[in-house]
CSV table of C-alpha atoms and ligand atoms in Angstrom, one decimal:
chain,number,residue,atom,x,y,z
A,1,MET,CA,11.8,9.3,20.1
A,2,GLN,CA,8.1,8.4,19.8
A,3,SER,CA,7.2,4.9,19.5
A,4,THR,CA,5.5,3.6,16.3
A,5,LYS,CA,2.3,3.1,18.4
A,6,THR,CA,2.2,6.7,19.7
A,7,LEU,CA,3.0,8.3,16.2
A,8,LEU,CA,0.2,6.2,14.5
A,9,THR,CA,-2.2,7.0,17.3
A,10,ASP,CA,-1.5,10.9,17.2
A,11,PHE,CA,-1.8,10.6,13.3
A,12,MET,CA,-5.2,9.0,13.5
A,13,GLU,CA,-6.5,11.5,16.0
A,14,GLN,CA,-5.4,14.4,13.9
A,15,LEU,CA,-6.7,12.7,10.8
A,16,SER,CA,-10.1,12.4,12.6
A,17,VAL,CA,-10.4,16.1,12.9
A,18,ALA,CA,-8.6,17.1,9.8
A,19,PRO,CA,-11.1,18.6,7.1
A,20,THR,CA,-9.2,16.6,4.4
A,21,SER,CA,-6.6,14.1,4.0
A,22,ALA,CA,-4.5,12.4,1.5
A,23,LEU,CA,-3.4,8.8,1.3
A,24,LEU,CA,-0.4,8.3,-1.1
A,25,LEU,CA,0.2,4.6,-1.9
A,26,ASP,CA,3.0,2.8,-3.5
A,27,TYR,CA,1.6,-0.3,-5.5
A,28,ASP,CA,4.2,-3.3,-5.6
A,29,GLY,CA,5.5,-4.6,-2.4
A,30,THR,CA,3.0,-2.2,-0.5
A,31,LEU,CA,-0.4,-2.8,-1.6
A,32,ALA,CA,0.5,-6.1,-3.5
A,33,PRO,CA,2.8,-8.9,-2.7
A,34,PHE,CA,5.5,-9.6,-5.3
A,35,GLN,CA,4.8,-12.4,-7.6
A,36,MET,CA,7.0,-14.5,-10.0
A,37,ASP,CA,4.9,-13.1,-13.0
A,38,ARG,CA,4.5,-9.4,-12.4
A,39,ASN,CA,1.4,-9.3,-14.4
A,40,ARG,CA,-0.2,-11.2,-11.5
A,41,ALA,CA,0.6,-8.9,-8.7
A,42,TYR,CA,-2.8,-8.5,-7.4
A,43,PRO,CA,-3.4,-6.6,-4.1
A,44,TYR,CA,-3.5,-8.4,-0.9
A,45,PRO,CA,-7.1,-9.5,0.0
A,46,GLY,CA,-9.1,-6.9,1.7
A,47,VAL,CA,-7.1,-4.0,0.5
A,48,VAL,CA,-9.2,-3.0,-2.5
A,49,GLU,CA,-12.4,-2.9,-0.4
A,50,ILE,CA,-10.8,-0.6,2.3
A,51,VAL,CA,-9.3,1.8,-0.2
A,52,GLU,CA,-12.6,2.0,-2.0
A,53,SER,CA,-14.3,2.8,1.1
A,54,ILE,CA,-11.9,5.5,1.9
A,55,ILE,CA,-12.5,7.0,-1.5
A,56,GLN,CA,-16.2,6.8,-1.0
A,57,SER,CA,-16.0,8.6,2.2
A,58,GLY,CA,-15.2,11.9,0.1
A,59,ARG,CA,-12.7,13.1,2.9
A,60,THR,CA,-9.5,11.5,1.7
A,61,ARG,CA,-8.0,11.9,-1.8
A,62,VAL,CA,-6.3,8.6,-2.6
A,63,ILE,CA,-3.4,8.7,-4.9
A,64,VAL,CA,-1.3,5.6,-6.0
A,65,VAL,CA,2.3,6.6,-6.8
A,66,THR,CA,4.0,3.7,-8.7
A,67,GLY,CA,7.1,2.9,-10.9
A,68,ARG,CA,4.6,0.9,-13.2
A,69,PRO,CA,3.0,2.6,-16.4
A,70,ILE,CA,-0.7,3.5,-15.5
A,71,ARG,CA,-2.1,0.9,-18.0
A,72,GLU,CA,-0.4,-1.8,-16.1
A,73,LEU,CA,-1.7,-0.9,-13.0
A,74,ARG,CA,-5.2,-0.6,-14.2
A,75,ALA,CA,-4.9,-4.2,-15.3
A,76,LEU,CA,-4.2,-5.2,-11.6
A,77,LEU,CA,-6.8,-3.2,-9.9
A,78,PRO,CA,-10.4,-3.3,-10.2
A,79,PRO,CA,-12.1,0.0,-11.7
A,80,MET,CA,-12.3,2.3,-9.1
A,81,SER,CA,-13.9,5.7,-9.5
A,82,ASN,CA,-12.0,8.8,-8.3
A,83,LEU,CA,-8.6,6.9,-8.0
A,84,GLU,CA,-5.9,9.1,-8.9
A,85,VAL,CA,-2.4,7.5,-10.3
A,86,TRP,CA,1.0,8.7,-10.7
A,87,GLY,CA,2.7,6.2,-13.0
A,88,GLU,CA,6.3,5.7,-14.1
A,89,HIS,CA,7.5,7.3,-10.9
A,90,GLY,CA,5.6,10.7,-11.8
A,91,LEU,CA,5.7,10.8,-15.7
A,92,ASP,CA,2.2,10.0,-16.2
A,93,HIS,CA,-0.8,11.2,-14.3
A,94,LEU,CA,-4.3,9.9,-14.2
A,95,LEU,CA,-6.5,12.5,-12.5
A,96,ALA,CA,-9.5,11.4,-10.3
A,97,ASP,CA,-11.8,12.5,-13.0
A,98,GLY,CA,-10.3,10.2,-15.6
A,99,THR,CA,-8.3,13.0,-17.4
A,100,TYR,CA,-4.6,11.9,-18.3
A,101,GLN,CA,-1.5,14.1,-18.4
A,102,GLN,CA,2.0,13.0,-19.4
A,103,THR,CA,5.4,14.7,-18.9
A,104,ALA,CA,7.5,14.9,-22.0
A,105,ILE,CA,11.0,13.3,-22.1
A,106,ALA,CA,13.9,15.2,-23.5
A,107,PRO,CA,15.3,13.6,-26.9
A,108,GLU,CA,18.8,13.1,-25.2
A,109,ILE,CA,17.1,10.9,-22.6
A,110,THR,CA,15.1,8.9,-25.1
A,111,GLU,CA,18.2,8.3,-27.3
A,112,VAL,CA,20.2,6.8,-24.3
A,113,LEU,CA,17.3,4.5,-23.5
A,114,ALA,CA,17.1,3.4,-27.3
A,115,GLN,CA,21.0,2.5,-26.9
A,116,ALA,CA,20.2,0.6,-23.7
A,117,GLU,CA,17.6,-1.3,-25.6
A,118,ARG,CA,19.6,-2.3,-28.4
A,119,TRP,CA,22.3,-3.6,-25.9
A,120,LEU,CA,19.6,-5.8,-24.1
A,121,ASN,CA,18.7,-7.1,-27.4
A,122,GLN,CA,22.2,-8.1,-28.3
A,123,ALA,CA,22.7,-9.5,-24.9
A,124,ASP,CA,19.6,-11.5,-25.4
A,125,LEU,CA,18.3,-10.2,-22.3
A,126,MET,CA,14.7,-8.9,-23.8
A,127,PRO,CA,12.7,-11.8,-22.3
A,128,LEU,CA,13.5,-10.1,-18.9
A,129,ALA,CA,13.0,-6.5,-20.0
A,130,GLU,CA,10.3,-4.2,-19.5
A,131,ILE,CA,10.3,-1.2,-21.9
A,132,LYS,CA,8.7,1.9,-20.4
A,133,LYS,CA,8.5,5.5,-21.6
A,134,ALA,CA,11.1,6.9,-19.5
A,135,GLY,CA,13.2,3.8,-18.5
A,136,LEU,CA,14.0,0.1,-19.1
A,137,ALA,CA,13.8,-2.5,-16.5
A,138,VAL,CA,15.4,-5.8,-16.2
A,139,HIS,CA,13.5,-8.3,-13.9
A,140,TRP,CA,14.9,-11.3,-12.3
A,141,ARG,CA,12.3,-12.4,-10.0
A,142,GLY,CA,12.1,-16.3,-10.2
A,143,LEU,CA,15.7,-16.7,-11.4
A,144,SER,CA,18.2,-18.6,-9.2
A,145,GLU,CA,20.6,-16.8,-7.1
A,146,ALA,CA,23.4,-17.8,-9.7
A,147,GLU,CA,21.4,-16.4,-12.6
A,148,ILE,CA,20.5,-13.4,-10.9
A,149,GLY,CA,24.2,-12.7,-10.0
A,150,ARG,CA,24.9,-13.2,-13.6
A,151,VAL,CA,22.2,-11.0,-15.1
A,152,GLN,CA,22.9,-8.1,-12.7
A,153,ALA,CA,26.6,-8.2,-13.3
A,154,ARG,CA,26.2,-8.4,-17.2
A,155,THR,CA,23.5,-5.5,-17.2
A,156,MET,CA,25.4,-3.3,-14.9
A,157,GLU,CA,28.6,-3.7,-17.1
A,158,GLY,CA,26.6,-3.3,-20.4
A,159,TRP,CA,24.7,-0.3,-19.0
A,160,ALA,CA,27.7,1.3,-17.1
A,161,ARG,CA,28.6,4.0,-19.9
A,162,LEU,CA,24.9,4.8,-20.5
A,163,ALA,CA,24.1,5.2,-16.6
A,164,GLU,CA,26.9,8.1,-16.4
A,165,GLN,CA,25.0,10.1,-19.3
A,166,PRO,CA,23.6,13.2,-17.6
A,167,GLY,CA,19.8,12.9,-16.6
A,168,ILE,CA,20.0,9.2,-16.5
A,169,LYS,CA,20.0,7.1,-13.3
A,170,LEU,CA,20.6,3.4,-12.8
A,171,LEU,CA,18.7,2.3,-10.1
A,172,ARG,CA,18.2,-1.2,-7.9
A,173,PHE,CA,14.8,-2.2,-7.1
A,174,GLU,CA,13.1,-5.2,-5.3
A,175,GLY,CA,13.7,-7.8,-8.1
A,176,GLY,CA,15.7,-6.1,-10.6
A,177,LEU,CA,17.4,-3.0,-12.3
A,178,GLU,CA,16.2,-0.1,-14.0
A,179,LEU,CA,18.0,2.4,-16.3
A,180,ARG,CA,15.7,5.5,-16.4
A,181,SER,CA,15.3,9.1,-16.6
A,182,ALA,CA,16.5,10.6,-13.3
A,183,ARG,CA,13.5,12.8,-13.2
A,184,PRO,CA,10.8,12.7,-12.3
A,185,ASN,CA,11.2,10.6,-9.4
A,186,LYS,CA,8.7,9.6,-6.7
A,187,GLY,CA,9.9,12.7,-4.8
A,188,ASP,CA,9.0,15.1,-7.6
A,189,ALA,CA,5.5,13.3,-7.7
A,190,VAL,CA,4.8,13.9,-4.0
A,191,ALA,CA,6.3,17.4,-4.1
A,192,THR,CA,3.6,18.4,-6.8
A,193,ILE,CA,0.8,16.8,-5.0
A,194,VAL,CA,1.6,18.4,-1.8
A,195,GLU,CA,2.0,21.7,-3.5
A,196,GLU,CA,-1.7,21.3,-4.5
A,197,LEU,CA,-3.0,20.5,-1.0
A,198,ASP,CA,-4.4,22.8,1.6
A,199,SER,CA,-1.8,23.3,4.6
A,200,ASN,CA,-4.2,21.6,7.1
A,201,THR,CA,-4.5,18.3,4.8
A,202,ARG,CA,-3.2,15.3,6.7
A,203,ILE,CA,-0.9,13.3,4.3
A,204,ALA,CA,0.5,9.8,4.5
A,205,PHE,CA,2.8,8.0,1.9
A,206,LEU,CA,3.1,4.1,2.2
A,207,GLY,CA,6.0,2.5,0.2
A,208,ASP,CA,8.3,-0.4,0.3
A,209,ASP,CA,11.2,0.2,-1.9
A,210,LEU,CA,14.4,2.4,-2.4
A,211,THR,CA,12.5,4.5,-4.9
A,212,ASP,CA,10.0,5.4,-2.2
A,213,GLU,CA,12.8,6.9,0.0
A,214,ASP,CA,12.7,10.0,-2.4
A,215,ALA,CA,9.1,10.3,-1.5
A,216,PHE,CA,9.8,9.9,2.2
A,217,ARG,CA,12.4,12.6,2.1
A,218,VAL,CA,10.3,15.2,0.2
A,219,LEU,CA,7.3,14.5,2.4
A,220,GLY,CA,9.5,15.1,5.4
A,221,ASP,CA,7.5,16.7,8.5
A,222,ARG,CA,4.7,17.5,6.3
A,223,GLY,CA,3.3,14.1,6.7
A,224,LEU,CA,3.5,10.5,8.0
A,225,SER,CA,5.8,8.3,5.9
A,226,VAL,CA,5.3,4.4,6.3
A,227,LEU,CA,7.7,1.8,5.3
A,228,VAL,CA,5.7,-1.4,4.5
A,229,ARG,CA,8.0,-4.3,4.3
A,230,ALA,CA,8.5,-7.7,5.9
A,231,GLU,CA,11.9,-6.8,7.2
A,232,TYR,CA,13.1,-3.6,8.3
A,233,ARG,CA,15.7,-1.6,6.5
A,234,GLU,CA,17.4,1.7,7.1
A,235,THR,CA,14.7,4.2,5.9
A,236,LYS,CA,13.9,8.0,6.2
A,237,ALA,CA,10.3,6.7,7.0
A,238,ASN,CA,8.6,7.6,10.5
A,239,VAL,CA,6.9,4.2,10.8
A,240,TRP,CA,7.4,0.6,9.8
A,241,LEU,CA,4.6,-1.8,9.1
A,242,LYS,CA,4.7,-5.4,8.1
A,243,PRO,CA,2.4,-6.6,5.3
A,244,PRO,CA,-0.3,-7.5,5.2
A,245,GLN,CA,-1.8,-7.5,8.5
A,246,GLU,CA,-0.4,-4.2,9.8
A,247,LEU,CA,-1.1,-2.6,6.5
A,248,LEU,CA,-4.8,-3.7,6.8
A,249,GLY,CA,-4.7,-2.5,10.4
A,250,PHE,CA,-3.5,0.9,9.1
A,251,LEU,CA,-6.1,1.3,6.3
A,252,THR,CA,-9.0,0.2,8.7
A,253,GLN,CA,-7.9,2.7,11.2
A,254,TRP,CA,-7.6,5.4,8.5
A,255,LEU,CA,-11.2,4.6,7.4
A,256,ASN,CA,-12.4,4.5,11.1
A,257,SER,CA,-10.6,7.9,11.7
A,258,ILE,CA,-12.4,9.7,8.8
A,259,SER,CA,-15.6,8.0,9.5
A,260,VAL,CA,-16.4,9.5,12.8
B,301,MG,MG1,7.1,-0.9,-4.3
């Protein structure tokens, strides 16, 4: 098995000679540290500048693939020209030229989510809830261990029947639970992106969370998948980087590789 260092060195060499490249980035936990207040989860210092330079090079298509709705992401990032974003795990798509596309959600899914929202209301959990187009999240970052245990158990019980409905998925993420439309997931978003790319485009996907594993799996041998996380966990990614230092190192190397 190749070491992380060899894999990265080889990848950067290939990048320097590739005619085009695509840098796919998760946001929370990858480009930005988690915050008690998720509306204040700004990127690590230095990240925006490097990503902007990578975009400006004109040699890399930079795409953020996030579980957040696009409007939330835009509130956390300075305006960047030519930044492409897939929001809500691939449901919303903001193209580099500023045009916006949205995938329709089946009425059955919307109905299940409406029931889930009614339950949250009755359970007095709305202060912890985030309502998205294709999902509902309960966030418990900042609560005590005991409170987290209680909220998690109650929500899982309250949503158990709904989570079994076809086309619906209950997923755990760092700091909460989300009941959402099973598709699209980040893997679907990555599949769509990869299909559009030329076969000699070098690709990397960076992510931290369990929802990023779908993206790692879909990318497979077609690109480099990178787990960005303070602690290692079982993953399909090829490489593990600790943020922020190793992340900044990776992005800087990327910029240098495409600038030669
Ligand atoms: Mg993340």
